[in-house]
Amino acid sequence: MDLFVQVREATDSGLYPEITFDDGHISNSEFALPILQSRGLKAHFFITVGWTGKRAGYMDWPELRALHQGGQLIGAHGWTHTLLTHCSVKDLQTELGNARLTLEDKLGTSITTMSLPGGRYNRRVITACQEAGYTEIYTSIPRAETAPLGPMIGRLNIRGNMNLEFIAKVLRPDSNVLSSLERQYQIKATAKTLLGDRLYEKLWALLNRKEHDTDGGWATAE
């Protein structure tokens, strides 16, 4: 977070990184919120609504209200975290419409942002998101966005094996790290489309369970 503050305050960076959290884990309230507040930062918290107050290890409504009242930004992440590309029309109504309306009823605020579970989407899913009232849809495509933001917003998933030096490179305007990650993502997305989710995951488990990184350690592949 200190690095994010430095990049935001640098007049020559040309970048203004945003912070997002998916799912609604209890650590969002216990750890992330105090760290953000100590630095005057706001983040987007995308909530899997059907898990709230129901699933062990995830926030209940009092914690979620505390996030909202503390100035943090709340969005939806579906109802059950089901991949939206696998949903029927009725399922999409639950995952998108019910999730948004429940958040609005419980928090007393308008909910217009949606984070796609697993980053999966197609034209049918995007249309359903828009019809459900979402004006900003957050994907898993690692790319920088220009201001003002459009309806589809890319993000970089920060993993445990990404050290501070690597993240600093991603946030450097003259670095090609982010564009390289985007190309890798597009290759994987094409493979998922051609093979289907189940076959892709089987191949992932077989071939990429452990991927040796450049520092001599082991990183879990996507």
PDB file of C-alpha atoms in Angstrom:
ATOM      1  CA  MET A   1       0.000   0.000   0.000  1.00  0.00           C
ATOM      2  CA  ASP A   2       2.926   2.338   0.638  1.00  0.00           C
ATOM      3  CA  LEU A   3       4.082   1.633  -2.926  1.00  0.00           C
ATOM      4  CA  PHE A   4       0.603   2.449  -4.234  1.00  0.00           C
ATOM      5  CA  VAL A   5       0.677   5.772  -2.394  1.00  0.00           C
ATOM      6  CA  GLN A   6       4.103   6.596  -3.863  1.00  0.00           C
ATOM      7  CA  VAL A   7       2.962   5.832  -7.411  1.00  0.00           C
ATOM      8  CA  ARG A   8      -0.213   7.862  -6.984  1.00  0.00           C
ATOM      9  CA  GLU A   9       1.721  10.855  -5.667  1.00  0.00           C
ATOM     10  CA  ALA A  10       4.412  10.754  -8.361  1.00  0.00           C
ATOM     11  CA  THR A  11       3.561  13.513 -10.827  1.00  0.00           C
ATOM     12  CA  ASP A  12       5.445  11.851 -13.693  1.00  0.00           C
ATOM     13  CA  SER A  13       4.112   8.302 -13.302  1.00  0.00           C
ATOM     14  CA  GLY A  14       0.985   8.692 -15.412  1.00  0.00           C
ATOM     15  CA  LEU A  15      -0.538   5.863 -13.382  1.00  0.00           C
ATOM     16  CA  TYR A  16      -3.127   5.842 -10.610  1.00  0.00           C
ATOM     17  CA  PRO A  17      -3.431   2.246  -9.375  1.00  0.00           C
ATOM     18  CA  GLU A  18      -6.691   1.097  -7.810  1.00  0.00           C
ATOM     19  CA  ILE A  19      -7.144  -1.723  -5.297  1.00  0.00           C
ATOM     20  CA  THR A  20      -9.820  -4.419  -5.477  1.00  0.00           C
ATOM     21  CA  PHE A  21     -10.749  -7.453  -3.375  1.00  0.00           C
ATOM     22  CA  ASP A  22     -13.008 -10.302  -4.493  1.00  0.00           C
ATOM     23  CA  ASP A  23     -15.250 -12.731  -2.569  1.00  0.00           C
ATOM     24  CA  GLY A  24     -15.733 -10.979   0.812  1.00  0.00           C
ATOM     25  CA  HIS A  25     -13.312 -12.913   3.021  1.00  0.00           C
ATOM     26  CA  ILE A  26     -13.222 -11.888   6.699  1.00  0.00           C
ATOM     27  CA  SER A  27      -9.601 -10.761   6.228  1.00  0.00           C
ATOM     28  CA  ASN A  28     -11.004  -7.851   4.196  1.00  0.00           C
ATOM     29  CA  SER A  29     -12.467  -6.476   7.410  1.00  0.00           C
ATOM     30  CA  GLU A  30      -9.840  -7.639   9.908  1.00  0.00           C
ATOM     31  CA  PHE A  31      -6.665  -6.769   7.997  1.00  0.00           C
ATOM     32  CA  ALA A  32      -7.307  -4.846   4.769  1.00  0.00           C
ATOM     33  CA  LEU A  33      -9.623  -2.166   6.190  1.00  0.00           C
ATOM     34  CA  PRO A  34      -7.253  -0.932   8.948  1.00  0.00           C
ATOM     35  CA  ILE A  35      -4.315  -0.848   6.509  1.00  0.00           C
ATOM     36  CA  LEU A  36      -6.329   1.130   3.960  1.00  0.00           C
ATOM     37  CA  GLN A  37      -7.683   3.547   6.561  1.00  0.00           C
ATOM     38  CA  SER A  38      -4.219   4.211   8.002  1.00  0.00           C
ATOM     39  CA  ARG A  39      -3.154   5.502   4.584  1.00  0.00           C
ATOM     40  CA  GLY A  40      -6.385   7.210   3.600  1.00  0.00           C
ATOM     41  CA  LEU A  41      -7.013   4.735   0.773  1.00  0.00           C
ATOM     42  CA  LYS A  42     -10.250   3.397  -0.676  1.00  0.00           C
ATOM     43  CA  ALA A  43     -10.633   0.017  -2.350  1.00  0.00           C
ATOM     44  CA  HIS A  44     -13.355  -1.830  -4.255  1.00  0.00           C
ATOM     45  CA  PHE A  45     -14.719  -4.852  -2.371  1.00  0.00           C
ATOM     46  CA  PHE A  46     -16.654  -7.245  -4.611  1.00  0.00           C
ATOM     47  CA  ILE A  47     -18.888  -9.493  -2.533  1.00  0.00           C
ATOM     48  CA  THR A  48     -20.118 -13.019  -3.203  1.00  0.00           C
ATOM     49  CA  VAL A  49     -23.487 -12.199  -1.697  1.00  0.00           C
ATOM     50  CA  GLY A  50     -24.752 -15.733  -1.005  1.00  0.00           C
ATOM     51  CA  TRP A  51     -21.684 -16.374   1.176  1.00  0.00           C
ATOM     52  CA  THR A  52     -22.219 -13.308   3.363  1.00  0.00           C
ATOM     53  CA  GLY A  53     -23.194 -14.425   6.860  1.00  0.00           C
ATOM     54  CA  LYS A  54     -23.489 -18.008   5.603  1.00  0.00           C
ATOM     55  CA  ARG A  55     -20.019 -19.336   4.877  1.00  0.00           C
ATOM     56  CA  ALA A  56     -17.300 -19.759   7.501  1.00  0.00           C
ATOM     57  CA  GLY A  57     -14.381 -17.398   7.039  1.00  0.00           C
ATOM     58  CA  TYR A  58     -16.390 -14.758   5.195  1.00  0.00           C
ATOM     59  CA  MET A  59     -17.860 -11.462   6.336  1.00  0.00           C
ATOM     60  CA  ASP A  60     -21.299 -11.134   7.865  1.00  0.00           C
ATOM     61  CA  TRP A  61     -23.471  -8.088   7.214  1.00  0.00           C
ATOM     62  CA  PRO A  62     -22.145  -6.051  10.195  1.00  0.00           C
ATOM     63  CA  GLU A  63     -18.582  -6.305   8.834  1.00  0.00           C
ATOM     64  CA  LEU A  64     -19.743  -5.430   5.352  1.00  0.00           C
ATOM     65  CA  ARG A  65     -21.678  -2.427   6.648  1.00  0.00           C
ATOM     66  CA  ALA A  66     -18.543  -1.307   8.507  1.00  0.00           C
ATOM     67  CA  LEU A  67     -16.624  -1.392   5.228  1.00  0.00           C
ATOM     68  CA  HIS A  68     -19.291   0.678   3.531  1.00  0.00           C
ATOM     69  CA  GLN A  69     -19.609   3.160   6.385  1.00  0.00           C
ATOM     70  CA  GLY A  70     -15.818   3.469   6.447  1.00  0.00           C
ATOM     71  CA  GLY A  71     -15.917   4.890   2.926  1.00  0.00           C
ATOM     72  CA  GLN A  72     -14.917   1.746   1.043  1.00  0.00           C
ATOM     73  CA  LEU A  73     -16.566   0.905  -2.285  1.00  0.00           C
ATOM     74  CA  ILE A  74     -18.838  -2.144  -2.508  1.00  0.00           C
ATOM     75  CA  GLY A  75     -19.711  -4.129  -5.615  1.00  0.00           C
ATOM     76  CA  ALA A  76     -21.125  -7.554  -6.484  1.00  0.00           C
ATOM     77  CA  HIS A  77     -19.256 -10.768  -7.268  1.00  0.00           C
ATOM     78  CA  GLY A  78     -22.255 -12.956  -7.970  1.00  0.00           C
ATOM     79  CA  TRP A  79     -24.423 -14.919  -5.553  1.00  0.00           C
ATOM     80  CA  THR A  80     -22.593 -18.288  -5.424  1.00  0.00           C
ATOM     81  CA  HIS A  81     -19.368 -17.483  -7.346  1.00  0.00           C
ATOM     82  CA  THR A  82     -20.573 -19.679 -10.207  1.00  0.00           C
ATOM     83  CA  LEU A  83     -18.862 -18.992 -13.534  1.00  0.00           C
ATOM     84  CA  LEU A  84     -21.414 -16.839 -15.332  1.00  0.00           C
ATOM     85  CA  THR A  85     -20.716 -18.463 -18.693  1.00  0.00           C
ATOM     86  CA  HIS A  86     -22.151 -21.677 -17.233  1.00  0.00           C
ATOM     87  CA  CYS A  87     -25.397 -20.059 -16.067  1.00  0.00           C
ATOM     88  CA  SER A  88     -28.890 -20.364 -17.497  1.00  0.00           C
ATOM     89  CA  VAL A  89     -31.051 -17.275 -17.893  1.00  0.00           C
ATOM     90  CA  LYS A  90     -32.668 -17.972 -14.509  1.00  0.00           C
ATOM     91  CA  ASP A  91     -29.279 -18.525 -12.875  1.00  0.00           C
ATOM     92  CA  LEU A  92     -28.004 -15.215 -14.259  1.00  0.00           C
ATOM     93  CA  GLN A  93     -30.967 -13.458 -12.673  1.00  0.00           C
ATOM     94  CA  THR A  94     -29.905 -14.850  -9.290  1.00  0.00           C
ATOM     95  CA  GLU A  95     -26.180 -14.297  -9.714  1.00  0.00           C
ATOM     96  CA  LEU A  96     -26.569 -10.757 -11.040  1.00  0.00           C
ATOM     97  CA  GLY A  97     -29.976  -9.300 -10.166  1.00  0.00           C
ATOM     98  CA  ASN A  98     -30.525 -10.865  -6.749  1.00  0.00           C
ATOM     99  CA  ALA A  99     -26.948 -10.146  -5.734  1.00  0.00           C
ATOM    100  CA  ARG A 100     -27.253  -6.453  -6.592  1.00  0.00           C
ATOM    101  CA  LEU A 101     -30.683  -5.966  -5.006  1.00  0.00           C
ATOM    102  CA  THR A 102     -29.681  -7.748  -1.790  1.00  0.00           C
ATOM    103  CA  LEU A 103     -26.563  -5.603  -1.412  1.00  0.00           C
ATOM    104  CA  GLU A 104     -28.616  -2.476  -2.006  1.00  0.00           C
ATOM    105  CA  ASP A 105     -31.262  -3.517   0.528  1.00  0.00           C
ATOM    106  CA  LYS A 106     -28.720  -4.464   3.209  1.00  0.00           C
ATOM    107  CA  LEU A 107     -26.386  -1.489   2.737  1.00  0.00           C
ATOM    108  CA  GLY A 108     -28.810   1.227   1.668  1.00  0.00           C
ATOM    109  CA  THR A 109     -26.726   2.302  -1.312  1.00  0.00           C
ATOM    110  CA  SER A 110     -26.713   1.900  -5.083  1.00  0.00           C
ATOM    111  CA  ILE A 111     -24.641  -1.005  -6.427  1.00  0.00           C
ATOM    112  CA  THR A 112     -23.474  -0.564 -10.018  1.00  0.00           C
ATOM    113  CA  THR A 113     -20.155  -2.470 -10.189  1.00  0.00           C
ATOM    114  CA  MET A 114     -19.661  -6.171 -10.854  1.00  0.00           C
ATOM    115  CA  SER A 115     -16.564  -8.381 -10.750  1.00  0.00           C
ATOM    116  CA  LEU A 116     -16.826 -11.448 -12.972  1.00  0.00           C
ATOM    117  CA  PRO A 117     -16.206 -14.740 -11.065  1.00  0.00           C
ATOM    118  CA  GLY A 118     -13.169 -16.442 -12.546  1.00  0.00           C
ATOM    119  CA  GLY A 119     -12.976 -13.610 -15.072  1.00  0.00           C
ATOM    120  CA  ARG A 120     -15.215 -15.634 -17.383  1.00  0.00           C
ATOM    121  CA  TYR A 121     -17.582 -13.835 -19.735  1.00  0.00           C
ATOM    122  CA  ASN A 122     -19.068 -13.784 -23.200  1.00  0.00           C
ATOM    123  CA  ARG A 123     -21.455 -11.473 -25.006  1.00  0.00           C
ATOM    124  CA  ARG A 124     -24.494 -13.060 -23.320  1.00  0.00           C
ATOM    125  CA  VAL A 125     -22.986 -12.492 -19.855  1.00  0.00           C
ATOM    126  CA  ILE A 126     -22.077  -8.872 -20.572  1.00  0.00           C
ATOM    127  CA  THR A 127     -25.591  -8.168 -21.855  1.00  0.00           C
ATOM    128  CA  ALA A 128     -27.069  -9.778 -18.729  1.00  0.00           C
ATOM    129  CA  CYS A 129     -24.800  -7.651 -16.499  1.00  0.00           C
ATOM    130  CA  GLN A 130     -25.933  -4.487 -18.212  1.00  0.00           C
ATOM    131  CA  GLU A 131     -29.594  -5.496 -18.028  1.00  0.00           C
ATOM    132  CA  ALA A 132     -29.149  -6.192 -14.296  1.00  0.00           C
ATOM    133  CA  GLY A 133     -28.041  -2.592 -13.737  1.00  0.00           C
ATOM    134  CA  TYR A 134     -24.230  -2.802 -13.703  1.00  0.00           C
ATOM    135  CA  THR A 135     -22.437   0.061 -15.427  1.00  0.00           C
ATOM    136  CA  GLU A 136     -18.850  -1.050 -14.673  1.00  0.00           C
ATOM    137  CA  ILE A 137     -17.756  -4.663 -15.149  1.00  0.00           C
ATOM    138  CA  TYR A 138     -14.384  -5.715 -13.752  1.00  0.00           C
ATOM    139  CA  THR A 139     -12.550  -8.485 -15.609  1.00  0.00           C
ATOM    140  CA  SER A 140      -9.360 -10.465 -14.912  1.00  0.00           C
ATOM    141  CA  ILE A 141      -7.504  -9.081 -17.938  1.00  0.00           C
ATOM    142  CA  PRO A 142      -4.186  -7.594 -16.707  1.00  0.00           C
ATOM    143  CA  ARG A 143      -4.041  -4.230 -18.439  1.00  0.00           C
ATOM    144  CA  ALA A 144      -3.894  -0.512 -17.718  1.00  0.00           C
ATOM    145  CA  GLU A 145      -7.036   1.529 -18.358  1.00  0.00           C
ATOM    146  CA  THR A 146      -7.341   5.108 -19.497  1.00  0.00           C
ATOM    147  CA  ALA A 147      -9.458   7.660 -17.647  1.00  0.00           C
ATOM    148  CA  PRO A 148     -12.385   7.982 -17.635  1.00  0.00           C
ATOM    149  CA  LEU A 149     -12.978   4.274 -17.201  1.00  0.00           C
ATOM    150  CA  GLY A 150     -15.108   2.444 -19.729  1.00  0.00           C
ATOM    151  CA  PRO A 151     -17.726  -0.236 -19.016  1.00  0.00           C
ATOM    152  CA  MET A 152     -15.123  -3.067 -19.032  1.00  0.00           C
ATOM    153  CA  ILE A 153     -12.195  -2.691 -16.634  1.00  0.00           C
ATOM    154  CA  GLY A 154      -9.109  -4.893 -16.519  1.00  0.00           C
ATOM    155  CA  ARG A 155      -7.198  -5.901 -13.375  1.00  0.00           C
ATOM    156  CA  LEU A 156      -3.975  -7.615 -12.370  1.00  0.00           C
ATOM    157  CA  ASN A 157      -4.324 -10.441  -9.862  1.00  0.00           C
ATOM    158  CA  ILE A 158      -1.646  -9.935  -7.186  1.00  0.00           C
ATOM    159  CA  ARG A 159      -0.333 -13.348  -6.119  1.00  0.00           C
ATOM    160  CA  GLY A 160       1.637 -14.397  -3.084  1.00  0.00           C
ATOM    161  CA  ASN A 161       4.759 -15.091  -5.156  1.00  0.00           C
ATOM    162  CA  MET A 162       4.836 -11.527  -6.561  1.00  0.00           C
ATOM    163  CA  ASN A 163       7.395  -9.620  -4.502  1.00  0.00           C
ATOM    164  CA  LEU A 164       7.491  -5.852  -4.058  1.00  0.00           C
ATOM    165  CA  GLU A 165      10.182  -5.420  -6.718  1.00  0.00           C
ATOM    166  CA  PHE A 166       8.021  -7.148  -9.325  1.00  0.00           C
ATOM    167  CA  ILE A 167       4.937  -5.102  -8.446  1.00  0.00           C
ATOM    168  CA  ALA A 168       7.023  -1.916  -8.687  1.00  0.00           C
ATOM    169  CA  LYS A 169       8.058  -2.948 -12.218  1.00  0.00           C
ATOM    170  CA  VAL A 170       4.417  -3.474 -13.178  1.00  0.00           C
ATOM    171  CA  LEU A 171       3.634   0.072 -12.030  1.00  0.00           C
ATOM    172  CA  ARG A 172       6.511   1.680 -13.930  1.00  0.00           C
ATOM    173  CA  PRO A 173       5.244   3.587 -16.996  1.00  0.00           C
ATOM    174  CA  ASP A 174       8.222   2.489 -19.135  1.00  0.00           C
ATOM    175  CA  SER A 175       7.883  -1.186 -18.196  1.00  0.00           C
ATOM    176  CA  ASN A 176       6.533  -3.836 -20.568  1.00  0.00           C
ATOM    177  CA  VAL A 177       5.721  -6.253 -17.734  1.00  0.00           C
ATOM    178  CA  LEU A 178       1.997  -5.527 -17.742  1.00  0.00           C
ATOM    179  CA  SER A 179       1.668  -5.826 -21.519  1.00  0.00           C
ATOM    180  CA  SER A 180       3.543  -9.146 -21.353  1.00  0.00           C
ATOM    181  CA  LEU A 181       1.143 -10.407 -18.671  1.00  0.00           C
ATOM    182  CA  GLU A 182      -1.798  -9.356 -20.828  1.00  0.00           C
ATOM    183  CA  ARG A 183      -0.446 -11.364 -23.773  1.00  0.00           C
ATOM    184  CA  GLN A 184      -0.030 -14.414 -21.543  1.00  0.00           C
ATOM    185  CA  TYR A 185      -3.589 -13.980 -20.293  1.00  0.00           C
ATOM    186  CA  GLN A 186      -4.988 -13.791 -23.837  1.00  0.00           C
ATOM    187  CA  ILE A 187      -3.181 -17.016 -24.774  1.00  0.00           C
ATOM    188  CA  LYS A 188      -4.664 -18.778 -21.738  1.00  0.00           C
ATOM    189  CA  ALA A 189      -8.113 -17.346 -22.480  1.00  0.00           C
ATOM    190  CA  THR A 190      -7.939 -18.693 -26.032  1.00  0.00           C
ATOM    191  CA  ALA A 191      -6.920 -22.117 -24.714  1.00  0.00           C
ATOM    192  CA  LYS A 192      -9.833 -22.103 -22.266  1.00  0.00           C
ATOM    193  CA  THR A 193     -12.251 -21.235 -25.078  1.00  0.00           C
ATOM    194  CA  LEU A 194     -10.943 -23.968 -27.383  1.00  0.00           C
ATOM    195  CA  LEU A 195     -10.592 -26.697 -24.744  1.00  0.00           C
ATOM    196  CA  GLY A 196     -13.436 -25.818 -22.402  1.00  0.00           C
ATOM    197  CA  ASP A 197     -13.055 -25.111 -18.695  1.00  0.00           C
ATOM    198  CA  ARG A 198     -12.959 -28.750 -17.496  1.00  0.00           C
ATOM    199  CA  LEU A 199     -10.334 -29.984 -19.958  1.00  0.00           C
ATOM    200  CA  TYR A 200      -8.261 -26.839 -19.475  1.00  0.00           C
ATOM    201  CA  GLU A 201      -8.257 -27.328 -15.685  1.00  0.00           C
ATOM    202  CA  LYS A 202      -7.199 -30.968 -16.086  1.00  0.00           C
ATOM    203  CA  LEU A 203      -4.283 -29.937 -18.299  1.00  0.00           C
ATOM    204  CA  TRP A 204      -3.420 -27.140 -15.852  1.00  0.00           C
ATOM    205  CA  ALA A 205      -3.274 -29.616 -12.977  1.00  0.00           C
ATOM    206  CA  LEU A 206      -1.165 -32.049 -15.007  1.00  0.00           C
ATOM    207  CA  LEU A 207       1.330 -29.672 -16.579  1.00  0.00           C
ATOM    208  CA  ASN A 208       1.438 -26.467 -14.528  1.00  0.00           C
ATOM    209  CA  ARG A 209       0.862 -27.433 -10.910  1.00  0.00           C
ATOM    210  CA  LYS A 210       4.342 -26.235 -10.050  1.00  0.00           C
ATOM    211  CA  GLU A 211       6.127 -23.686 -12.154  1.00  0.00           C
ATOM    212  CA  HIS A 212       9.721 -22.813 -11.351  1.00  0.00           C
ATOM    213  CA  ASP A 213      10.163 -19.067 -11.009  1.00  0.00           C
ATOM    214  CA  THR A 214      13.226 -16.964 -11.827  1.00  0.00           C
ATOM    215  CA  ASP A 215      14.274 -16.578  -8.186  1.00  0.00           C
ATOM    216  CA  GLY A 216      14.739 -20.314  -7.674  1.00  0.00           C
ATOM    217  CA  GLY A 217      11.494 -20.848  -5.825  1.00  0.00           C
ATOM    218  CA  TRP A 218       8.236 -22.454  -6.824  1.00  0.00           C
ATOM    219  CA  ALA A 219       5.102 -20.625  -7.824  1.00  0.00           C
ATOM    220  CA  THR A 220       1.659 -22.004  -8.412  1.00  0.00           C
ATOM    221  CA  ALA A 221       0.589 -21.400 -12.003  1.00  0.00           C
ATOM    222  CA  GLU A 222      -2.824 -20.029 -12.919  1.00  0.00           C
TER     223      GLU A 222
END
